[in-house]
Structure formats: structure tokens, C-alpha cells
Amino acid sequence: AAAVTTTHGWYSQPFVAPLFGLSIISIFSGTYLLVNTKKNFHCLKNVNPIELSFNAVSKYRTAIIISMFFYLFIASLSVVGFAISSFVLIISMLWISNLFNRFWVVMSLISVSILIVIFRVIVSVWLPDVWLYNLFPDSLSEFANMYL
């Protein structure tokens, strides 16, 4: 997150809270790793790191795939807009979790609509203009940039 000009101090910058949270996670994860590595060090002598890496990736493949979908969601926000990006992200997560049916697709449409109303109308969070909407006629482009 970029630094914001403010008179409140360094603690109100947008990167402080994630940095604080990641620091706490790192400290406790490092402590957990040290405790378990010392306890089980004799078991690590015969471990092949490449085989261990493939086993770890295979256990967490769903999380890795969803993380890649989330990265694509963030990257596509400026290209296709919030509504389409959010809908595609939710649909892809439904597909991965084997819940891709008519009920959950309708629920995802309702969820995206509620998110748009909350963030665009109630909270007034606006994103920059979307590249795709510039191809529309002016009146439709204005509406799409405001609400989609």
C-alpha cells in the first residue's frame, strides 16, 4: 500500500496493520518451527527436500489454486471491473469446492450485488475507471464505472 499524507502519525499508514499481523504470525510460526525441528531433528536426516516439497504442494493444492485465483481477481479489477471480477472469483471457488450448481450461482449473484450496494452506495468506496467500460457509449460507460 502506498504511503498516505496524514497528520495522525506513522501508525495510521495503510501498511502498518498488515505488517503488525504478519510480524506476529512470523514470530509464532518461527517459534513453532524451532520447537518441532529440535524435537524431531533425527527424523529430518533422511528426508529428501524435493520429495518433501512435492508432498507439501500436493496437500495444499486447493489453497494454492485459490490463491492464484485471488491474484487474478486483484489483477483483473482494473480491466473488467469489480462486479465481473468478484463473480468470476466466487464461481471459481464454487467450482473448486464442488458446489457449482444453480442455487450457489444465484447466491453468488446476490452476494456480488449486495457487495456493490454496500461498497459503492453505502460506504462510497470508488475504484478507478475500468478499461473495458471505456469501450461502451458514454452514458453506459459512466453507469458501469459507477456501479459495476
mmCIF file with all atom_site columns, C-alpha atoms in Angstrom:
data_model
loop_
_atom_site.group_PDB
_atom_site.id
_atom_site.type_symbol
_atom_site.label_atom_id
_atom_site.label_alt_id
_atom_site.label_comp_id
_atom_site.label_asym_id
_atom_site.label_entity_id
_atom_site.label_seq_id
_atom_site.pdbx_PDB_ins_code
_atom_site.Cartn_x
_atom_site.Cartn_y
_atom_site.Cartn_z
_atom_site.occupancy
_atom_site.B_iso_or_equiv
_atom_site.pdbx_formal_charge
_atom_site.auth_seq_id
_atom_site.auth_comp_id
_atom_site.auth_asym_id
_atom_site.auth_atom_id
_atom_site.pdbx_PDB_model_num
ATOM 1   C CA . ALA A 1 1   ? 0.000   0.000   0.000   1.00 0.00 ? 1   ALA A CA 1
ATOM 2   C CA . ALA A 1 2   ? 1.235   3.450   -0.829  1.00 0.00 ? 2   ALA A CA 1
ATOM 3   C CA . ALA A 1 3   ? 2.006   5.940   1.920   1.00 0.00 ? 3   ALA A CA 1
ATOM 4   C CA . VAL A 1 4   ? -0.773  8.423   2.678   1.00 0.00 ? 4   VAL A CA 1
ATOM 5   C CA . THR A 1 5   ? -0.150  12.036  3.663   1.00 0.00 ? 5   THR A CA 1
ATOM 6   C CA . THR A 1 6   ? -1.649  12.431  7.113   1.00 0.00 ? 6   THR A CA 1
ATOM 7   C CA . THR A 1 7   ? -1.141  14.417  10.297  1.00 0.00 ? 7   THR A CA 1
ATOM 8   C CA . HIS A 1 8   ? -2.054  11.488  12.547  1.00 0.00 ? 8   HIS A CA 1
ATOM 9   C CA . GLY A 1 9   ? 1.386   9.823   12.532  1.00 0.00 ? 9   GLY A CA 1
ATOM 10  C CA . TRP A 1 10  ? 3.142   6.786   11.116  1.00 0.00 ? 10  TRP A CA 1
ATOM 11  C CA . TYR A 1 11  ? 0.744   4.346   12.835  1.00 0.00 ? 11  TYR A CA 1
ATOM 12  C CA . SER A 1 12  ? -2.143  5.417   10.580  1.00 0.00 ? 12  SER A CA 1
ATOM 13  C CA . GLN A 1 13  ? -0.379  4.360   7.361   1.00 0.00 ? 13  GLN A CA 1
ATOM 14  C CA . PRO A 1 14  ? -2.193  1.556   5.478   1.00 0.00 ? 14  PRO A CA 1
ATOM 15  C CA . PHE A 1 15  ? 0.756   -0.841  5.675   1.00 0.00 ? 15  PHE A CA 1
ATOM 16  C CA . VAL A 1 16  ? 1.095   -0.794  9.471   1.00 0.00 ? 16  VAL A CA 1
ATOM 17  C CA . ALA A 1 17  ? -1.753  -3.207  10.347  1.00 0.00 ? 17  ALA A CA 1
ATOM 18  C CA . PRO A 1 18  ? -0.749  -5.928  7.826   1.00 0.00 ? 18  PRO A CA 1
ATOM 19  C CA . LEU A 1 19  ? 2.891   -5.544  8.865   1.00 0.00 ? 19  LEU A CA 1
ATOM 20  C CA . PHE A 1 20  ? 1.929   -5.938  12.521  1.00 0.00 ? 20  PHE A CA 1
ATOM 21  C CA . GLY A 1 21  ? -0.206  -9.020  11.797  1.00 0.00 ? 21  GLY A CA 1
ATOM 22  C CA . LEU A 1 22  ? 2.447   -10.652 9.618   1.00 0.00 ? 22  LEU A CA 1
ATOM 23  C CA . SER A 1 23  ? 5.091   -9.971  12.266  1.00 0.00 ? 23  SER A CA 1
ATOM 24  C CA . ILE A 1 24  ? 3.026   -11.740 14.923  1.00 0.00 ? 24  ILE A CA 1
ATOM 25  C CA . ILE A 1 25  ? 2.377   -14.677 12.581  1.00 0.00 ? 25  ILE A CA 1
ATOM 26  C CA . SER A 1 26  ? 6.091   -14.873 11.737  1.00 0.00 ? 26  SER A CA 1
ATOM 27  C CA . ILE A 1 27  ? 7.166   -14.862 15.384  1.00 0.00 ? 27  ILE A CA 1
ATOM 28  C CA . PHE A 1 28  ? 4.780   -17.624 16.409  1.00 0.00 ? 28  PHE A CA 1
ATOM 29  C CA . SER A 1 29  ? 5.410   -19.679 13.254  1.00 0.00 ? 29  SER A CA 1
ATOM 30  C CA . GLY A 1 30  ? 9.166   -19.411 13.774  1.00 0.00 ? 30  GLY A CA 1
ATOM 31  C CA . THR A 1 31  ? 8.804   -20.475 17.415  1.00 0.00 ? 31  THR A CA 1
ATOM 32  C CA . TYR A 1 32  ? 6.611   -23.418 16.400  1.00 0.00 ? 32  TYR A CA 1
ATOM 33  C CA . LEU A 1 33  ? 9.117   -24.430 13.725  1.00 0.00 ? 33  LEU A CA 1
ATOM 34  C CA . LEU A 1 34  ? 12.067  -24.255 16.138  1.00 0.00 ? 34  LEU A CA 1
ATOM 35  C CA . VAL A 1 35  ? 10.308  -26.305 18.801  1.00 0.00 ? 35  VAL A CA 1
ATOM 36  C CA . ASN A 1 36  ? 9.201   -29.011 16.378  1.00 0.00 ? 36  ASN A CA 1
ATOM 37  C CA . THR A 1 37  ? 12.509  -29.096 14.483  1.00 0.00 ? 37  THR A CA 1
ATOM 38  C CA . LYS A 1 38  ? 14.556  -29.585 17.659  1.00 0.00 ? 38  LYS A CA 1
ATOM 39  C CA . LYS A 1 39  ? 12.196  -32.288 18.838  1.00 0.00 ? 39  LYS A CA 1
ATOM 40  C CA . ASN A 1 40  ? 12.195  -34.199 15.531  1.00 0.00 ? 40  ASN A CA 1
ATOM 41  C CA . PHE A 1 41  ? 15.662  -33.374 14.192  1.00 0.00 ? 41  PHE A CA 1
ATOM 42  C CA . HIS A 1 42  ? 16.727  -37.046 13.950  1.00 0.00 ? 42  HIS A CA 1
ATOM 43  C CA . CYS A 1 43  ? 13.803  -37.659 11.546  1.00 0.00 ? 43  CYS A CA 1
ATOM 44  C CA . LEU A 1 44  ? 14.988  -34.916 9.179   1.00 0.00 ? 44  LEU A CA 1
ATOM 45  C CA . LYS A 1 45  ? 18.344  -36.568 8.360   1.00 0.00 ? 45  LYS A CA 1
ATOM 46  C CA . ASN A 1 46  ? 16.884  -38.958 5.773   1.00 0.00 ? 46  ASN A CA 1
ATOM 47  C CA . VAL A 1 47  ? 14.401  -36.544 4.192   1.00 0.00 ? 47  VAL A CA 1
ATOM 48  C CA . ASN A 1 48  ? 14.691  -35.594 0.537   1.00 0.00 ? 48  ASN A CA 1
ATOM 49  C CA . PRO A 1 49  ? 13.803  -31.858 0.289   1.00 0.00 ? 49  PRO A CA 1
ATOM 50  C CA . ILE A 1 50  ? 12.424  -32.180 -3.249  1.00 0.00 ? 50  ILE A CA 1
ATOM 51  C CA . GLU A 1 51  ? 10.117  -35.022 -2.254  1.00 0.00 ? 51  GLU A CA 1
ATOM 52  C CA . LEU A 1 52  ? 9.078   -33.094 0.851   1.00 0.00 ? 52  LEU A CA 1
ATOM 53  C CA . SER A 1 53  ? 8.263   -30.038 -1.309  1.00 0.00 ? 53  SER A CA 1
ATOM 54  C CA . PHE A 1 54  ? 6.073   -32.060 -3.682  1.00 0.00 ? 54  PHE A CA 1
ATOM 55  C CA . ASN A 1 55  ? 4.253   -33.661 -0.748  1.00 0.00 ? 55  ASN A CA 1
ATOM 56  C CA . ALA A 1 56  ? 3.622   -30.231 0.794   1.00 0.00 ? 56  ALA A CA 1
ATOM 57  C CA . VAL A 1 57  ? 2.344   -28.812 -2.506  1.00 0.00 ? 57  VAL A CA 1
ATOM 58  C CA . SER A 1 58  ? 0.013   -31.760 -3.065  1.00 0.00 ? 58  SER A CA 1
ATOM 59  C CA . LYS A 1 59  ? -1.532  -31.323 0.403   1.00 0.00 ? 59  LYS A CA 1
ATOM 60  C CA . TYR A 1 60  ? -2.183  -27.623 -0.147  1.00 0.00 ? 60  TYR A CA 1
ATOM 61  C CA . ARG A 1 61  ? -3.078  -27.599 -3.836  1.00 0.00 ? 61  ARG A CA 1
ATOM 62  C CA . THR A 1 62  ? -6.582  -26.232 -3.232  1.00 0.00 ? 62  THR A CA 1
ATOM 63  C CA . ALA A 1 63  ? -5.197  -23.323 -1.204  1.00 0.00 ? 63  ALA A CA 1
ATOM 64  C CA . ILE A 1 64  ? -2.566  -22.645 -3.866  1.00 0.00 ? 64  ILE A CA 1
ATOM 65  C CA . ILE A 1 65  ? -5.152  -22.693 -6.667  1.00 0.00 ? 65  ILE A CA 1
ATOM 66  C CA . ILE A 1 66  ? -7.498  -20.364 -4.757  1.00 0.00 ? 66  ILE A CA 1
ATOM 67  C CA . SER A 1 67  ? -4.551  -18.041 -4.040  1.00 0.00 ? 67  SER A CA 1
ATOM 68  C CA . MET A 1 68  ? -3.796  -17.892 -7.768  1.00 0.00 ? 68  MET A CA 1
ATOM 69  C CA . PHE A 1 69  ? -7.467  -17.145 -8.479  1.00 0.00 ? 69  PHE A CA 1
ATOM 70  C CA . PHE A 1 70  ? -7.354  -14.351 -5.886  1.00 0.00 ? 70  PHE A CA 1
ATOM 71  C CA . TYR A 1 71  ? -4.234  -12.925 -7.552  1.00 0.00 ? 71  TYR A CA 1
ATOM 72  C CA . LEU A 1 72  ? -6.058  -12.993 -10.904 1.00 0.00 ? 72  LEU A CA 1
ATOM 73  C CA . PHE A 1 73  ? -9.017  -11.271 -9.198  1.00 0.00 ? 73  PHE A CA 1
ATOM 74  C CA . ILE A 1 74  ? -6.786  -8.427  -7.989  1.00 0.00 ? 74  ILE A CA 1
ATOM 75  C CA . ALA A 1 75  ? -5.099  -8.149  -11.401 1.00 0.00 ? 75  ALA A CA 1
ATOM 76  C CA . SER A 1 76  ? -8.418  -8.119  -13.279 1.00 0.00 ? 76  SER A CA 1
ATOM 77  C CA . LEU A 1 77  ? -10.068 -5.367  -11.213 1.00 0.00 ? 77  LEU A CA 1
ATOM 78  C CA . SER A 1 78  ? -8.692  -2.596  -13.413 1.00 0.00 ? 78  SER A CA 1
ATOM 79  C CA . VAL A 1 79  ? -9.503  -4.490  -16.618 1.00 0.00 ? 79  VAL A CA 1
ATOM 80  C CA . VAL A 1 80  ? -13.029 -5.885  -16.200 1.00 0.00 ? 80  VAL A CA 1
ATOM 81  C CA . GLY A 1 81  ? -14.271 -4.214  -13.025 1.00 0.00 ? 81  GLY A CA 1
ATOM 82  C CA . PHE A 1 82  ? -15.307 -5.189  -9.520  1.00 0.00 ? 82  PHE A CA 1
ATOM 83  C CA . ALA A 1 83  ? -18.590 -6.940  -10.332 1.00 0.00 ? 83  ALA A CA 1
ATOM 84  C CA . ILE A 1 84  ? -17.295 -9.265  -13.040 1.00 0.00 ? 84  ILE A CA 1
ATOM 85  C CA . SER A 1 85  ? -14.043 -9.995  -11.195 1.00 0.00 ? 85  SER A CA 1
ATOM 86  C CA . SER A 1 86  ? -15.870 -10.804 -7.956  1.00 0.00 ? 86  SER A CA 1
ATOM 87  C CA . PHE A 1 87  ? -18.406 -13.002 -9.716  1.00 0.00 ? 87  PHE A CA 1
ATOM 88  C CA . VAL A 1 88  ? -15.678 -14.950 -11.531 1.00 0.00 ? 88  VAL A CA 1
ATOM 89  C CA . LEU A 1 89  ? -13.729 -15.392 -8.268  1.00 0.00 ? 89  LEU A CA 1
ATOM 90  C CA . ILE A 1 90  ? -16.784 -16.715 -6.420  1.00 0.00 ? 90  ILE A CA 1
ATOM 91  C CA . ILE A 1 91  ? -17.728 -19.004 -9.308  1.00 0.00 ? 91  ILE A CA 1
ATOM 92  C CA . SER A 1 92  ? -14.199 -20.427 -9.471  1.00 0.00 ? 92  SER A CA 1
ATOM 93  C CA . MET A 1 93  ? -14.236 -21.108 -5.721  1.00 0.00 ? 93  MET A CA 1
ATOM 94  C CA . LEU A 1 94  ? -17.630 -22.808 -6.080  1.00 0.00 ? 94  LEU A CA 1
ATOM 95  C CA . TRP A 1 95  ? -16.203 -24.944 -8.868  1.00 0.00 ? 95  TRP A CA 1
ATOM 96  C CA . ILE A 1 96  ? -13.177 -25.974 -6.789  1.00 0.00 ? 96  ILE A CA 1
ATOM 97  C CA . SER A 1 97  ? -15.333 -26.821 -3.772  1.00 0.00 ? 97  SER A CA 1
ATOM 98  C CA . ASN A 1 98  ? -17.769 -28.876 -5.904  1.00 0.00 ? 98  ASN A CA 1
ATOM 99  C CA . LEU A 1 99  ? -20.702 -26.573 -5.120  1.00 0.00 ? 99  LEU A CA 1
ATOM 100 C CA . PHE A 1 100 ? -21.201 -25.378 -8.678  1.00 0.00 ? 100 PHE A CA 1
ATOM 101 C CA . ASN A 1 101 ? -24.968 -25.656 -9.044  1.00 0.00 ? 101 ASN A CA 1
ATOM 102 C CA . ARG A 1 102 ? -27.861 -23.330 -9.807  1.00 0.00 ? 102 ARG A CA 1
ATOM 103 C CA . PHE A 1 103 ? -28.557 -22.419 -6.153  1.00 0.00 ? 103 PHE A CA 1
ATOM 104 C CA . TRP A 1 104 ? -24.993 -21.306 -5.363  1.00 0.00 ? 104 TRP A CA 1
ATOM 105 C CA . VAL A 1 105 ? -24.610 -19.432 -8.651  1.00 0.00 ? 105 VAL A CA 1
ATOM 106 C CA . VAL A 1 106 ? -27.752 -17.441 -7.838  1.00 0.00 ? 106 VAL A CA 1
ATOM 107 C CA . MET A 1 107 ? -26.443 -16.867 -4.290  1.00 0.00 ? 107 MET A CA 1
ATOM 108 C CA . SER A 1 108 ? -23.149 -15.609 -5.718  1.00 0.00 ? 108 SER A CA 1
ATOM 109 C CA . LEU A 1 109 ? -25.009 -13.145 -7.975  1.00 0.00 ? 109 LEU A CA 1
ATOM 110 C CA . ILE A 1 110 ? -26.958 -11.895 -4.969  1.00 0.00 ? 110 ILE A CA 1
ATOM 111 C CA . SER A 1 111 ? -23.742 -11.661 -2.911  1.00 0.00 ? 111 SER A CA 1
ATOM 112 C CA . VAL A 1 112 ? -21.950 -9.623  -5.567  1.00 0.00 ? 112 VAL A CA 1
ATOM 113 C CA . SER A 1 113 ? -24.973 -7.337  -5.867  1.00 0.00 ? 113 SER A CA 1
ATOM 114 C CA . ILE A 1 114 ? -25.044 -6.805  -2.093  1.00 0.00 ? 114 ILE A CA 1
ATOM 115 C CA . LEU A 1 115 ? -21.286 -6.116  -2.087  1.00 0.00 ? 115 LEU A CA 1
ATOM 116 C CA . ILE A 1 116 ? -21.739 -3.499  -4.806  1.00 0.00 ? 116 ILE A CA 1
ATOM 117 C CA . VAL A 1 117 ? -24.543 -1.804  -2.879  1.00 0.00 ? 117 VAL A CA 1
ATOM 118 C CA . ILE A 1 118 ? -22.540 -1.820  0.358   1.00 0.00 ? 118 ILE A CA 1
ATOM 119 C CA . PHE A 1 119 ? -19.232 -0.610  -1.036  1.00 0.00 ? 119 PHE A CA 1
ATOM 120 C CA . ARG A 1 120 ? -20.393 1.697   -3.824  1.00 0.00 ? 120 ARG A CA 1
ATOM 121 C CA . VAL A 1 121 ? -23.566 3.210   -2.387  1.00 0.00 ? 121 VAL A CA 1
ATOM 122 C CA . ILE A 1 122 ? -23.385 2.963   1.429   1.00 0.00 ? 122 ILE A CA 1
ATOM 123 C CA . VAL A 1 123 ? -19.623 3.210   2.120   1.00 0.00 ? 123 VAL A CA 1
ATOM 124 C CA . SER A 1 124 ? -18.795 5.151   -1.094  1.00 0.00 ? 124 SER A CA 1
ATOM 125 C CA . VAL A 1 125 ? -15.621 3.251   -1.993  1.00 0.00 ? 125 VAL A CA 1
ATOM 126 C CA . TRP A 1 126 ? -14.808 4.011   -5.617  1.00 0.00 ? 126 TRP A CA 1
ATOM 127 C CA . LEU A 1 127 ? -12.276 2.259   -7.813  1.00 0.00 ? 127 LEU A CA 1
ATOM 128 C CA . PRO A 1 128 ? -10.573 3.888   -10.797 1.00 0.00 ? 128 PRO A CA 1
ATOM 129 C CA . ASP A 1 129 ? -12.267 3.711   -14.192 1.00 0.00 ? 129 ASP A CA 1
ATOM 130 C CA . VAL A 1 130 ? -12.174 0.297   -15.827 1.00 0.00 ? 130 VAL A CA 1
ATOM 131 C CA . TRP A 1 131 ? -10.511 -0.225  -19.188 1.00 0.00 ? 131 TRP A CA 1
ATOM 132 C CA . LEU A 1 132 ? -13.303 -2.436  -20.555 1.00 0.00 ? 132 LEU A CA 1
ATOM 133 C CA . TYR A 1 133 ? -16.029 0.131   -19.812 1.00 0.00 ? 133 TYR A CA 1
ATOM 134 C CA . ASN A 1 134 ? -14.274 2.774   -21.911 1.00 0.00 ? 134 ASN A CA 1
ATOM 135 C CA . LEU A 1 135 ? -15.348 0.782   -24.971 1.00 0.00 ? 135 LEU A CA 1
ATOM 136 C CA . PHE A 1 136 ? -19.046 1.393   -24.158 1.00 0.00 ? 136 PHE A CA 1
ATOM 137 C CA . PRO A 1 137 ? -21.011 4.505   -25.165 1.00 0.00 ? 137 PRO A CA 1
ATOM 138 C CA . ASP A 1 138 ? -20.539 7.435   -22.764 1.00 0.00 ? 138 ASP A CA 1
ATOM 139 C CA . SER A 1 139 ? -23.767 7.079   -20.764 1.00 0.00 ? 139 SER A CA 1
ATOM 140 C CA . LEU A 1 140 ? -23.364 3.300   -20.344 1.00 0.00 ? 140 LEU A CA 1
ATOM 141 C CA . SER A 1 141 ? -19.670 3.713   -19.557 1.00 0.00 ? 141 SER A CA 1
ATOM 142 C CA . GLU A 1 142 ? -20.474 6.208   -16.792 1.00 0.00 ? 142 GLU A CA 1
ATOM 143 C CA . PHE A 1 143 ? -23.081 3.904   -15.266 1.00 0.00 ? 143 PHE A CA 1
ATOM 144 C CA . ALA A 1 144 ? -20.790 0.856   -15.454 1.00 0.00 ? 144 ALA A CA 1
ATOM 145 C CA . ASN A 1 145 ? -17.862 2.711   -13.861 1.00 0.00 ? 145 ASN A CA 1
ATOM 146 C CA . MET A 1 146 ? -20.120 3.925   -11.045 1.00 0.00 ? 146 MET A CA 1
ATOM 147 C CA . TYR A 1 147 ? -21.922 0.696   -10.181 1.00 0.00 ? 147 TYR A CA 1
ATOM 148 C CA . LEU A 1 148 ? -20.050 -2.236  -11.684 1.00 0.00 ? 148 LEU A CA 1
#
